[in-house]
Coordinates of C-alpha atoms in Angstrom, one line a residue:
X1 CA -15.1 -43.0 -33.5
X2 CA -13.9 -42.0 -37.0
X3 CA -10.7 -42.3 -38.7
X4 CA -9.8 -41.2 -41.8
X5 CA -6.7 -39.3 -43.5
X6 CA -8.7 -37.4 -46.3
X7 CA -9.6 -34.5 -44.4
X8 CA -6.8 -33.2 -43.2
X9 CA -3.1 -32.2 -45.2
X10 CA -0.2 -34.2 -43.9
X11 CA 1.8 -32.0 -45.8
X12 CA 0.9 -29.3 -43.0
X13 CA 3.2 -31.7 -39.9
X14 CA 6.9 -30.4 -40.3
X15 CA 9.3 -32.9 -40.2
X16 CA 10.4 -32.5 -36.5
X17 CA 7.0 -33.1 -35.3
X18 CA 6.9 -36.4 -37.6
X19 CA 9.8 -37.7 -36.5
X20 CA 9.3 -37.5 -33.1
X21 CA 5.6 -38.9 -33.4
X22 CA 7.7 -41.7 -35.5
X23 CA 10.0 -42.2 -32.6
X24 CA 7.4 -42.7 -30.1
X25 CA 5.6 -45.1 -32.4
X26 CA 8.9 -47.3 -33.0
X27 CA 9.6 -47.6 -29.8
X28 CA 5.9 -49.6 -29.1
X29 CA 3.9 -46.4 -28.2
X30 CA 1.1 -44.8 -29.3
X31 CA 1.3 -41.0 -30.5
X32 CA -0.8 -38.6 -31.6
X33 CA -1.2 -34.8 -32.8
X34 CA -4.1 -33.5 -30.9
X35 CA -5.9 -30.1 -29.7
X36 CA -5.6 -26.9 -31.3
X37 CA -2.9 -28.4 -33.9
X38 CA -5.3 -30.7 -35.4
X39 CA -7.9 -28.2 -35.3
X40 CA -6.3 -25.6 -37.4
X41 CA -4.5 -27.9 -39.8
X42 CA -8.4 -28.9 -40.4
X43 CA -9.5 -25.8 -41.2
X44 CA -6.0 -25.6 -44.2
X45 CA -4.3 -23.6 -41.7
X46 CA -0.6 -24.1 -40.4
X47 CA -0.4 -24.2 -36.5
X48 CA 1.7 -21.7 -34.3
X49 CA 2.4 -25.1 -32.7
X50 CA 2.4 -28.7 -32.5
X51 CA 1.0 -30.7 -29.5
X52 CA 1.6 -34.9 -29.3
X53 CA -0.2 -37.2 -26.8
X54 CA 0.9 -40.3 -26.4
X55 CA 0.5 -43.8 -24.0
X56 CA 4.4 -43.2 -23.5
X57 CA 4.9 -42.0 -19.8
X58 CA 7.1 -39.3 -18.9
X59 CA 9.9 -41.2 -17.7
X60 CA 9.5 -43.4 -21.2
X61 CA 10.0 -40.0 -23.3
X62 CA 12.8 -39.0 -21.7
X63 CA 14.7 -42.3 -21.6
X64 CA 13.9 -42.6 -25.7
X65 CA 14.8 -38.7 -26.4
X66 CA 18.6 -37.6 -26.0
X67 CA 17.3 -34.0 -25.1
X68 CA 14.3 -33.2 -23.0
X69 CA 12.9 -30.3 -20.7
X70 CA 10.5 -31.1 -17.4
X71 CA 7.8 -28.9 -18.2
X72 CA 5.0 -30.3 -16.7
X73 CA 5.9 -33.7 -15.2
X74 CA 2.6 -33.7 -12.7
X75 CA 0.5 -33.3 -15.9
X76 CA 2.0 -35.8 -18.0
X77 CA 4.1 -33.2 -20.2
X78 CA 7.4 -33.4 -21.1
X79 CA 9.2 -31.2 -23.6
X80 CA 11.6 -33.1 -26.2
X81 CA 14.0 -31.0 -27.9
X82 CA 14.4 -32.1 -31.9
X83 CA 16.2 -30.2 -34.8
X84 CA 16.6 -27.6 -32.7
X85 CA 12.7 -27.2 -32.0
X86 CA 10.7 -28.1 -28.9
X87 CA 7.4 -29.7 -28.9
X88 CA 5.5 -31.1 -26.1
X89 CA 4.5 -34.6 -25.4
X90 CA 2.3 -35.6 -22.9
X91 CA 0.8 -38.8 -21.7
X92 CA -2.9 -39.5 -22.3
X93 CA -4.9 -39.2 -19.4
X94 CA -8.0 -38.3 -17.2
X95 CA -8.6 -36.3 -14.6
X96 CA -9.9 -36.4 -11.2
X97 CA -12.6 -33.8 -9.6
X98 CA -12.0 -29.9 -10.0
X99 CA -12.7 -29.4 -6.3
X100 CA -11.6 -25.6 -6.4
X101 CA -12.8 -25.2 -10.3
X102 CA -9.4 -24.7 -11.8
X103 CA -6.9 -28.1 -10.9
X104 CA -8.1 -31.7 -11.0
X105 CA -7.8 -33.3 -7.7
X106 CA -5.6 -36.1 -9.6
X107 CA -4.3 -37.0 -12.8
X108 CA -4.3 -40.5 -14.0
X109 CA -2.2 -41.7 -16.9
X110 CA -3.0 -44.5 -19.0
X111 CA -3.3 -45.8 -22.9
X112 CA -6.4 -44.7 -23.8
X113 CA -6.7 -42.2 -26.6
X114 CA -10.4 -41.5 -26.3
X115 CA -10.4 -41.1 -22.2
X116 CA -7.9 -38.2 -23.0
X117 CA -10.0 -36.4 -25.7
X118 CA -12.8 -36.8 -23.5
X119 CA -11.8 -35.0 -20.7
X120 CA -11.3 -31.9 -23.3
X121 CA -13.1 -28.6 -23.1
X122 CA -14.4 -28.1 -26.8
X123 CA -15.7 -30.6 -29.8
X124 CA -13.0 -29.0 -32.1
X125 CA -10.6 -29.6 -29.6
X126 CA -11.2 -33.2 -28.9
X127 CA -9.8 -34.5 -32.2
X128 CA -6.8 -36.2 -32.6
X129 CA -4.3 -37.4 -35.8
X130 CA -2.5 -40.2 -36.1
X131 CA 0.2 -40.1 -38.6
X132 CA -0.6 -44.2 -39.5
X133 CA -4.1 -44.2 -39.0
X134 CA -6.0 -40.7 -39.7
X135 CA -8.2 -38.6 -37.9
X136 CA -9.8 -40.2 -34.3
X137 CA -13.0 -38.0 -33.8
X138 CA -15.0 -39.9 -30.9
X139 CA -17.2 -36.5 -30.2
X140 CA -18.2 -34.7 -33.4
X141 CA -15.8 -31.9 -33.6
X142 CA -15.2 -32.5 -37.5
X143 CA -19.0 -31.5 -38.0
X144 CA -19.1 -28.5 -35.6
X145 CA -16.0 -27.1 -37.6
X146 CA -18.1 -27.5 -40.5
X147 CA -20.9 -26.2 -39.0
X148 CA -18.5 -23.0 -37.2
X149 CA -20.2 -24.1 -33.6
X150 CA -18.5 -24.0 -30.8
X151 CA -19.7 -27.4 -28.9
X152 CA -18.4 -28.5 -25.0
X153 CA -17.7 -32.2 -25.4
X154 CA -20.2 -34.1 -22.7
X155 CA -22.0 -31.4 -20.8
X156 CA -21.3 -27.9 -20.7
X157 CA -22.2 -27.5 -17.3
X158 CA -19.4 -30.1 -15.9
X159 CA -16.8 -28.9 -18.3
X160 CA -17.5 -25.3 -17.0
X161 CA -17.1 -26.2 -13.7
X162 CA -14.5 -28.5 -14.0
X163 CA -12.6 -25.5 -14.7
X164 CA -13.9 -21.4 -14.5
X165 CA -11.9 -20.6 -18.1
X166 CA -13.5 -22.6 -20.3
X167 CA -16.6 -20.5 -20.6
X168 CA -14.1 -17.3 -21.6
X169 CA -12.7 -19.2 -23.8
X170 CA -15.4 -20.4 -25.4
X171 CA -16.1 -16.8 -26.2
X172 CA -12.7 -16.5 -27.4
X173 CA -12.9 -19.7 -30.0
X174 CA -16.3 -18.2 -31.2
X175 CA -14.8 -15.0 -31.8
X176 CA -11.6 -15.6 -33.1
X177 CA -12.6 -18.2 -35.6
X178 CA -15.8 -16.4 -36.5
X179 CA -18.1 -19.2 -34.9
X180 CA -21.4 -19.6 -33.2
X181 CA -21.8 -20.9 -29.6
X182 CA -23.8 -23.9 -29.2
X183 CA -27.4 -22.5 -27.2
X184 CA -26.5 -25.3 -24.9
X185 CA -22.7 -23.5 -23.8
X186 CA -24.7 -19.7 -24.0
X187 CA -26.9 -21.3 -21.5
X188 CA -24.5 -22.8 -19.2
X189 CA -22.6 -20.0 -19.1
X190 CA -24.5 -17.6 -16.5
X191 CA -24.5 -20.6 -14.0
X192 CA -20.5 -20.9 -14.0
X193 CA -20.2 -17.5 -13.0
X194 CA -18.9 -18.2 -9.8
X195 CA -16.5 -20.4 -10.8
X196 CA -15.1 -18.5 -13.2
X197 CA -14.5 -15.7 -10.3
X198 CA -12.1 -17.6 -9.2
X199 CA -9.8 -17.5 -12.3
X200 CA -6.5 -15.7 -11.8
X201 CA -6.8 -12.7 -13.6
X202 CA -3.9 -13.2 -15.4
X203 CA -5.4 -16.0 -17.0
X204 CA -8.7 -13.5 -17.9
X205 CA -6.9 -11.1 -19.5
X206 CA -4.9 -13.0 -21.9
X207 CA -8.2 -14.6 -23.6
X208 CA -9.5 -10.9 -23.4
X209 CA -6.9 -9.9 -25.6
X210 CA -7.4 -12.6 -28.1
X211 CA -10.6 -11.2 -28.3
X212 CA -10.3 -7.8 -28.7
X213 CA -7.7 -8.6 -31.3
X214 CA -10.0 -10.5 -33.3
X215 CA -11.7 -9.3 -36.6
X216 CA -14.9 -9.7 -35.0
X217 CA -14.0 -8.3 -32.4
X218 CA -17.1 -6.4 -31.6
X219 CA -19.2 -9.3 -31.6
X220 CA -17.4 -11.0 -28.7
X221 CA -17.7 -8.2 -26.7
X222 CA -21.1 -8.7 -27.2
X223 CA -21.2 -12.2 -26.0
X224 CA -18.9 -11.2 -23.2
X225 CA -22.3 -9.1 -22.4
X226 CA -24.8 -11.2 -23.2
X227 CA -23.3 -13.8 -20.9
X228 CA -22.5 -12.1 -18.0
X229 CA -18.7 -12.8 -18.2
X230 CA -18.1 -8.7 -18.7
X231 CA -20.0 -7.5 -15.9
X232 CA -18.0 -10.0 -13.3
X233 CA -14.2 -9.0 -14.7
X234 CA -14.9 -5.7 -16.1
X235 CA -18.2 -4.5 -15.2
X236 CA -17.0 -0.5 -15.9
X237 CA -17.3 -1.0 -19.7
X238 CA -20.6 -2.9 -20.0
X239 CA -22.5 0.0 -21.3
X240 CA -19.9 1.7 -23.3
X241 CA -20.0 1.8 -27.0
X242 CA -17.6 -0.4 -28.7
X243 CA -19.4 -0.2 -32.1
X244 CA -16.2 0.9 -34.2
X245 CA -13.9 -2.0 -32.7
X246 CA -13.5 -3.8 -35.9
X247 CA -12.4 -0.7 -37.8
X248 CA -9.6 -0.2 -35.4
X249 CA -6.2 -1.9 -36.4
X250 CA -5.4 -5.2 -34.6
X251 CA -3.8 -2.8 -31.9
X252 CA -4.2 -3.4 -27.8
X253 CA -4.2 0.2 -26.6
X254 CA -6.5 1.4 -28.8
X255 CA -9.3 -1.3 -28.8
X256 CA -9.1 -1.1 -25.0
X257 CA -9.1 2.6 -24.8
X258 CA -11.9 2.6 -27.0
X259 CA -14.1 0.2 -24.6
X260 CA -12.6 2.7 -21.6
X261 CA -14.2 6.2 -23.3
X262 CA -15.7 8.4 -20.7
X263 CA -13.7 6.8 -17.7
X264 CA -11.8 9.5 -16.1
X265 CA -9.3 7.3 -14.9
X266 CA -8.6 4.3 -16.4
X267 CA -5.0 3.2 -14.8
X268 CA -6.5 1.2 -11.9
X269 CA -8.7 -0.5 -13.9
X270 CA -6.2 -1.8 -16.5
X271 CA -3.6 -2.4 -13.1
X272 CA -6.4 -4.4 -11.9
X273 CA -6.7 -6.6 -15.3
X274 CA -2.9 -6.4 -15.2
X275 CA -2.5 -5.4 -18.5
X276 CA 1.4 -3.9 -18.5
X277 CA 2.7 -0.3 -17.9
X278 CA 3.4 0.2 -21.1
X279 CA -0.2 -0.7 -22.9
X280 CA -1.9 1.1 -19.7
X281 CA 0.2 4.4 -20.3
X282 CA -1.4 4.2 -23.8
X283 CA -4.6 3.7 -23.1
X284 CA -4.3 6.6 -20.6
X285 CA -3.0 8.9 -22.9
X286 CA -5.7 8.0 -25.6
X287 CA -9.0 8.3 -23.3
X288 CA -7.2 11.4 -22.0
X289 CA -6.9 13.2 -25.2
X290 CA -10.0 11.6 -26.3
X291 CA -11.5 14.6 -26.9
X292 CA -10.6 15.7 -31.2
X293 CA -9.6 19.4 -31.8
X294 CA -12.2 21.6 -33.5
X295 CA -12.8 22.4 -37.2
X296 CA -11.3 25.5 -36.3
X297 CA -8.1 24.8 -35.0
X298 CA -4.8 26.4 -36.2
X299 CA -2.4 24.2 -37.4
X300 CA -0.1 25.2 -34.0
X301 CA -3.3 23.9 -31.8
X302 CA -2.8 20.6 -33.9
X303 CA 0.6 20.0 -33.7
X304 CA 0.1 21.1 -29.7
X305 CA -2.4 18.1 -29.5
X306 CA -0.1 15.7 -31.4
X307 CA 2.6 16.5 -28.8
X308 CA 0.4 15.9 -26.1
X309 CA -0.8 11.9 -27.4
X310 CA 3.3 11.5 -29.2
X311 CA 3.8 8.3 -29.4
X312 CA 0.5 7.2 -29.7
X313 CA -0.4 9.2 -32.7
X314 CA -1.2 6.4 -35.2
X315 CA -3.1 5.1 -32.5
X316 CA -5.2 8.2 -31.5
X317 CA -6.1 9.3 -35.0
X318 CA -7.1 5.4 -36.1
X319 CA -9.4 5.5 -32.4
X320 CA -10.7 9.1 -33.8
X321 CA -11.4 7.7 -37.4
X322 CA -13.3 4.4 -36.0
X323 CA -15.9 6.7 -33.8
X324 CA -16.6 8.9 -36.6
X325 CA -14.5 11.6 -35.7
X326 CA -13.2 12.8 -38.5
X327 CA -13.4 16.7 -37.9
X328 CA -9.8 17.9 -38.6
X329 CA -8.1 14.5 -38.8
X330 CA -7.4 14.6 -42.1
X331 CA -5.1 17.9 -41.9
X332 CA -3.5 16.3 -38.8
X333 CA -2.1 13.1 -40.7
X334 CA -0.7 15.8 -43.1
X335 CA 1.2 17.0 -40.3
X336 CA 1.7 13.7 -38.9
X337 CA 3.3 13.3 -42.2
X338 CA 5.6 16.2 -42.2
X339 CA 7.6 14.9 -38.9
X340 CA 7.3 18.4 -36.9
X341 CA 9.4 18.2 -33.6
X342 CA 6.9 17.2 -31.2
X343 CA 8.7 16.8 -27.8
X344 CA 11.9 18.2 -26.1
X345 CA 13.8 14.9 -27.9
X346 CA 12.9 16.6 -31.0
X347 CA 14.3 20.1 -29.9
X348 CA 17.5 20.8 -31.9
X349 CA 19.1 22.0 -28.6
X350 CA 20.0 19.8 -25.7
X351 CA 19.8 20.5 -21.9
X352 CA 23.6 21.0 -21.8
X353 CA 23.1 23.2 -24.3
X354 CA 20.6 25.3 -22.0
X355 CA 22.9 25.0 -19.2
X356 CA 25.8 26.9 -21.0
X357 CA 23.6 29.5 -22.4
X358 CA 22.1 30.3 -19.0
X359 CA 25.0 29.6 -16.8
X360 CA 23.0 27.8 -14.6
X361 CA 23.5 24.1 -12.8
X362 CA 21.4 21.2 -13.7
X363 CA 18.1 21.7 -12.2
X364 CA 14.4 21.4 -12.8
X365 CA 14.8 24.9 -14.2
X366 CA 16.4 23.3 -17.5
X367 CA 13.4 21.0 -18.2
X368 CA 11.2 23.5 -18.0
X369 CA 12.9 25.9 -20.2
X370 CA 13.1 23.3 -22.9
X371 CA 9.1 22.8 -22.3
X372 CA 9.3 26.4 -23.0
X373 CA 11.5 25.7 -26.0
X374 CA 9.1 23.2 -27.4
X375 CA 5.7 25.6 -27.4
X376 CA 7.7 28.0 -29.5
X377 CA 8.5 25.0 -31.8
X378 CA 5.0 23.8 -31.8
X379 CA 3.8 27.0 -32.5
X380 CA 6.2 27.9 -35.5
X381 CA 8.6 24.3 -36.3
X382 CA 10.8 26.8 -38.8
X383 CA 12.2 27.9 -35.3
X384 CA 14.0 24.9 -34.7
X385 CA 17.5 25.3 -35.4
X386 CA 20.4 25.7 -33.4
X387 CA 21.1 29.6 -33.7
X388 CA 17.7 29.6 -33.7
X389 CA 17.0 28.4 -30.2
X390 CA 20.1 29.8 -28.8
X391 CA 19.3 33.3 -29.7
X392 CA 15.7 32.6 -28.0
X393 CA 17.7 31.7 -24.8
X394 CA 19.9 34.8 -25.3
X395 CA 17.1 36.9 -25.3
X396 CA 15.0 35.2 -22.4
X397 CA 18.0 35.6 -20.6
X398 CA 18.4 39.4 -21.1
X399 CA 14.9 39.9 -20.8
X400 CA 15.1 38.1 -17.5
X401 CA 12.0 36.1 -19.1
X402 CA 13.6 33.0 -16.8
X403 CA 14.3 32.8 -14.0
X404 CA 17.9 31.9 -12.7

C-alpha cells in the first residue's frame, strides 16, 4: 500500500465534501474519497461527483449529520445533505458470492479500507484519498493511469462474474478515457458472456451511450466487436460501417442512426435497447431519409427533403458529411440557413384560418389542405404570406380543387 499527497490536487475537493470527510473523522471515524472521484482528480480533472467511504455505519452517519437521505441503507450508503449539496457516504465493506451475477449474496460492513477497494471492479478504481494521510493504492491503479490500461483488480475472470457489467464497462473506461484494455480483461471477456446476458438492459444501454458519445468513439465499437459484447446486445449492427463515428458531433441520434444504416426498421430495435421515444423517432427519421438528394436537385426538391428530416436537420446533414456524402449538402446548409417554412407550423395561415375560408367543420380535411399549403411553400417560400395563401384557398375552392 502507498500513501502519499503529492499526486493528487487537494485544491480539486470543494469544501462540502471536506467538511463532511472532516466530520466523520472528528467524530473517531475513518473517511475517505474513493472511486471515480479519486480517479479523475488524478488525472487534473474535477469530478461530476464526490464519493466518501467510511468505517462509520449507516446509523453512525445519520446520528452525526442533522440532514440525511436513505439511499441505499442495504449497501452501506447513506446520503448526507451539506451546504445544500448531497454526497454519499457509505460504509467500507465486502461482499458475499454473486450467485445470479449481478447482487452479492451479502454485504458485510466493517473498518477495513483495503477489503473495500478490493472488492472493486477496476485498478483505477480501487484508489482511495484520505484528506490526513494521502493516496491509499493497495492494487496499482496509480501506474495503470499512467500507463492508460484498464486493469480488473485480482482476477478478471471473478470480477466479471461477480457481476455481468463490468466487462461493458471496461469497454466504456477504455474508450472514454482513451485507454488500453489489459490482454488479461480482453481475454476474459468472451467467457463472461453469459453472465453479462443477464444484465437489465437498462443498465446496457446507459454504458452504450457513454460510448458512443466518446471521442473515440469508433474504437469502442470496435472492442464491443472484438469481444463479443455487440453481437449478444445488438448483434443487427455488427457488420455495419461505423467508420465516420468520431466526426459526428457528440449527438445520440445520429451516432446511433449511423451504426443502424441499411436497417429498414430500426424502432423495435432501439424499443428493445430502450433508448426513449424521442431519440428513437430521430434515429428513424435519419436512417429513413438516409438516402442524400442528387447533384441535380432543384432547390424545391431540397427544401422538400429538409421538410421531411425537420427537426433533425443539423443532425441529418452532420450524419451525411461524416459518410462522405457531401453531394448537394453544401447548398442545403445555405437553405438551412435562410429559415424557409418547412412544416405546416411554419405556414403563415392557421387551421382556423382554413376553416373560415372553406366553410367547412374541423376535420381531417383541414390537415390535409395545409399539407397542400405547405408543397406550394416548399416549392416557392415567396408564397407564404397571408393574402397569399388565402387567395390559394379562394381559388382551390372555386376551382373545386378540394373537396368539401
Amino acid at each position: 500500500m502507498t500513501a502519499t499527497r503529492s499526486l493528487l490536487n487537494p485544491d480539486l475537493i470543494p469544501t462540502y465534501v471536506r467538511e463532511v470527510a472532516d466530520t466523520l473523522v472528528a467524530a473517531g471515524f475513518r473517511a475517505v474519497l474513493v472511486g471515480g472521484c479519486v480517479r479523475d482528480m488524478l488525472r487534473g480533472e474535477v469530478p461530476a461527483d464526490y464519493d466518501i467511504a467510511s468505517s462509520a455505519l449507516p446509523g453512525d452517519v445519520a446520528n452525526i449529520f442533522r440532514k440525511t437521505v436513505p439511499t441505499g441503507i442495504s449497501h452501506g450508503t447513506i446520503t448526507v445533505i451539506h451546504r445544500g449539496r448531497a454526497l454519499e457516504v457509505t460504509t467500507f465493506r465486502s461482499e458475499g458470492a454473486y450467485l445470479d451475477g449481478r447482487h452479492p449474496s451479502e454485504v458485510t460492513f466493517h473498518g477495513e479500507l483495503q477489503a473495500d477497494l478490493a472488492r472493486r471492479d477496476f485498478t483505477v478504481n480501487a484508489i482511495a484519498f484520505d484528506l490526513a494521510d494521502g493516496i491509499v493504492d493497495p492494487f496499482g491503479g496509480i501506474r495503470d493511469l499512467q500507463e492508460k490500461r484498464i486493469r480488473c483488480v485480482g482476477s478478471a475472470s471473478e470480477r466479471f462474474a461477480e457481476d455481468g457489467l463490468r466487462p461493458l464497462r471496461a469497454v466504456r473506461f477504455a474508450t472514454t478515457l482513451a485507454f488500453e484494455l489489459d490482454p488479461l480483461v480482453m481475454d476474459a471477456i468472451p467467457a463472461s458472456l453469459s453472465v453479462f446476458r443477464k444484465v437489465a438492459m437498462e443498465r446496457i444501454r446507459s454504458e452504450f451511450e457513454k460510448i458512443l458519445l466518446s471521442p473515440s468513439a469508433r474504437e469502442g465499437m470496435g472492442l464491443l466487436k472484438e469481444s463479443g459484447l455487440l453481437g449478444s446486445f445488438f448483434p443487427e449492427v455488427v457488420e455495419a460501417d461505423w467508420s465516420g463515428l468520431d466526426r459526428l458531433p457528440k449527438s445520440l441520434a445520429p451516432r446511433l442512426a449511423m451504426t443502424l444504416l441499411g436497417i429498414a426498421n430500426p424502432a423495435p430495435i432501439c424499443a428493445r435497447l430502450t433508448f426513449p421515444k424521442a431519440v428513437a423517432d430521430s434515429v428513424c427519421a435519419l436512417v429513413r431519409h438516409s438516402g442524400p438528394p442528387t447533384h441535380a436537385s432543384s432547390d424545391a426538391d431540397l427544401r422538400r427533403y429538409l421538410s421531411q428530416i425537420e427537426p433533425a436537420i443539423e443532425d441529418a446533414l452532420a450524419l451525411a458529411e461524416a459518410r462522405g456524402l457531401l453531394g448537394p449538402y453544401g447548398r442545403m446548409r445555405e437553405i438551412a440557413a435562410e429559415r424557409p417554412p418547412l412544416t405546416v407550423a411554419a405556414l403563415a395561415i392557421t387551421g382556423q384560418d382554413v376553416m373560415n375560408a372553406l366553410a367547412i367543420p374541423p376535420s381531417s380535411q383541414v390537415g390535409a389542405t395545409l399539407r397542400k399549403l405547405l408543397e406550394e411553400v416548399l416549392e416557392d417560400p415567396s408564397r407564404n404570406t397571408r393574402g397569399e395563401l388565402l387567395r390559394t384557398l379562394a381559388r382551390w375552392k372555386e376551382e373545386e380543387r378540394v373537396s368539401l
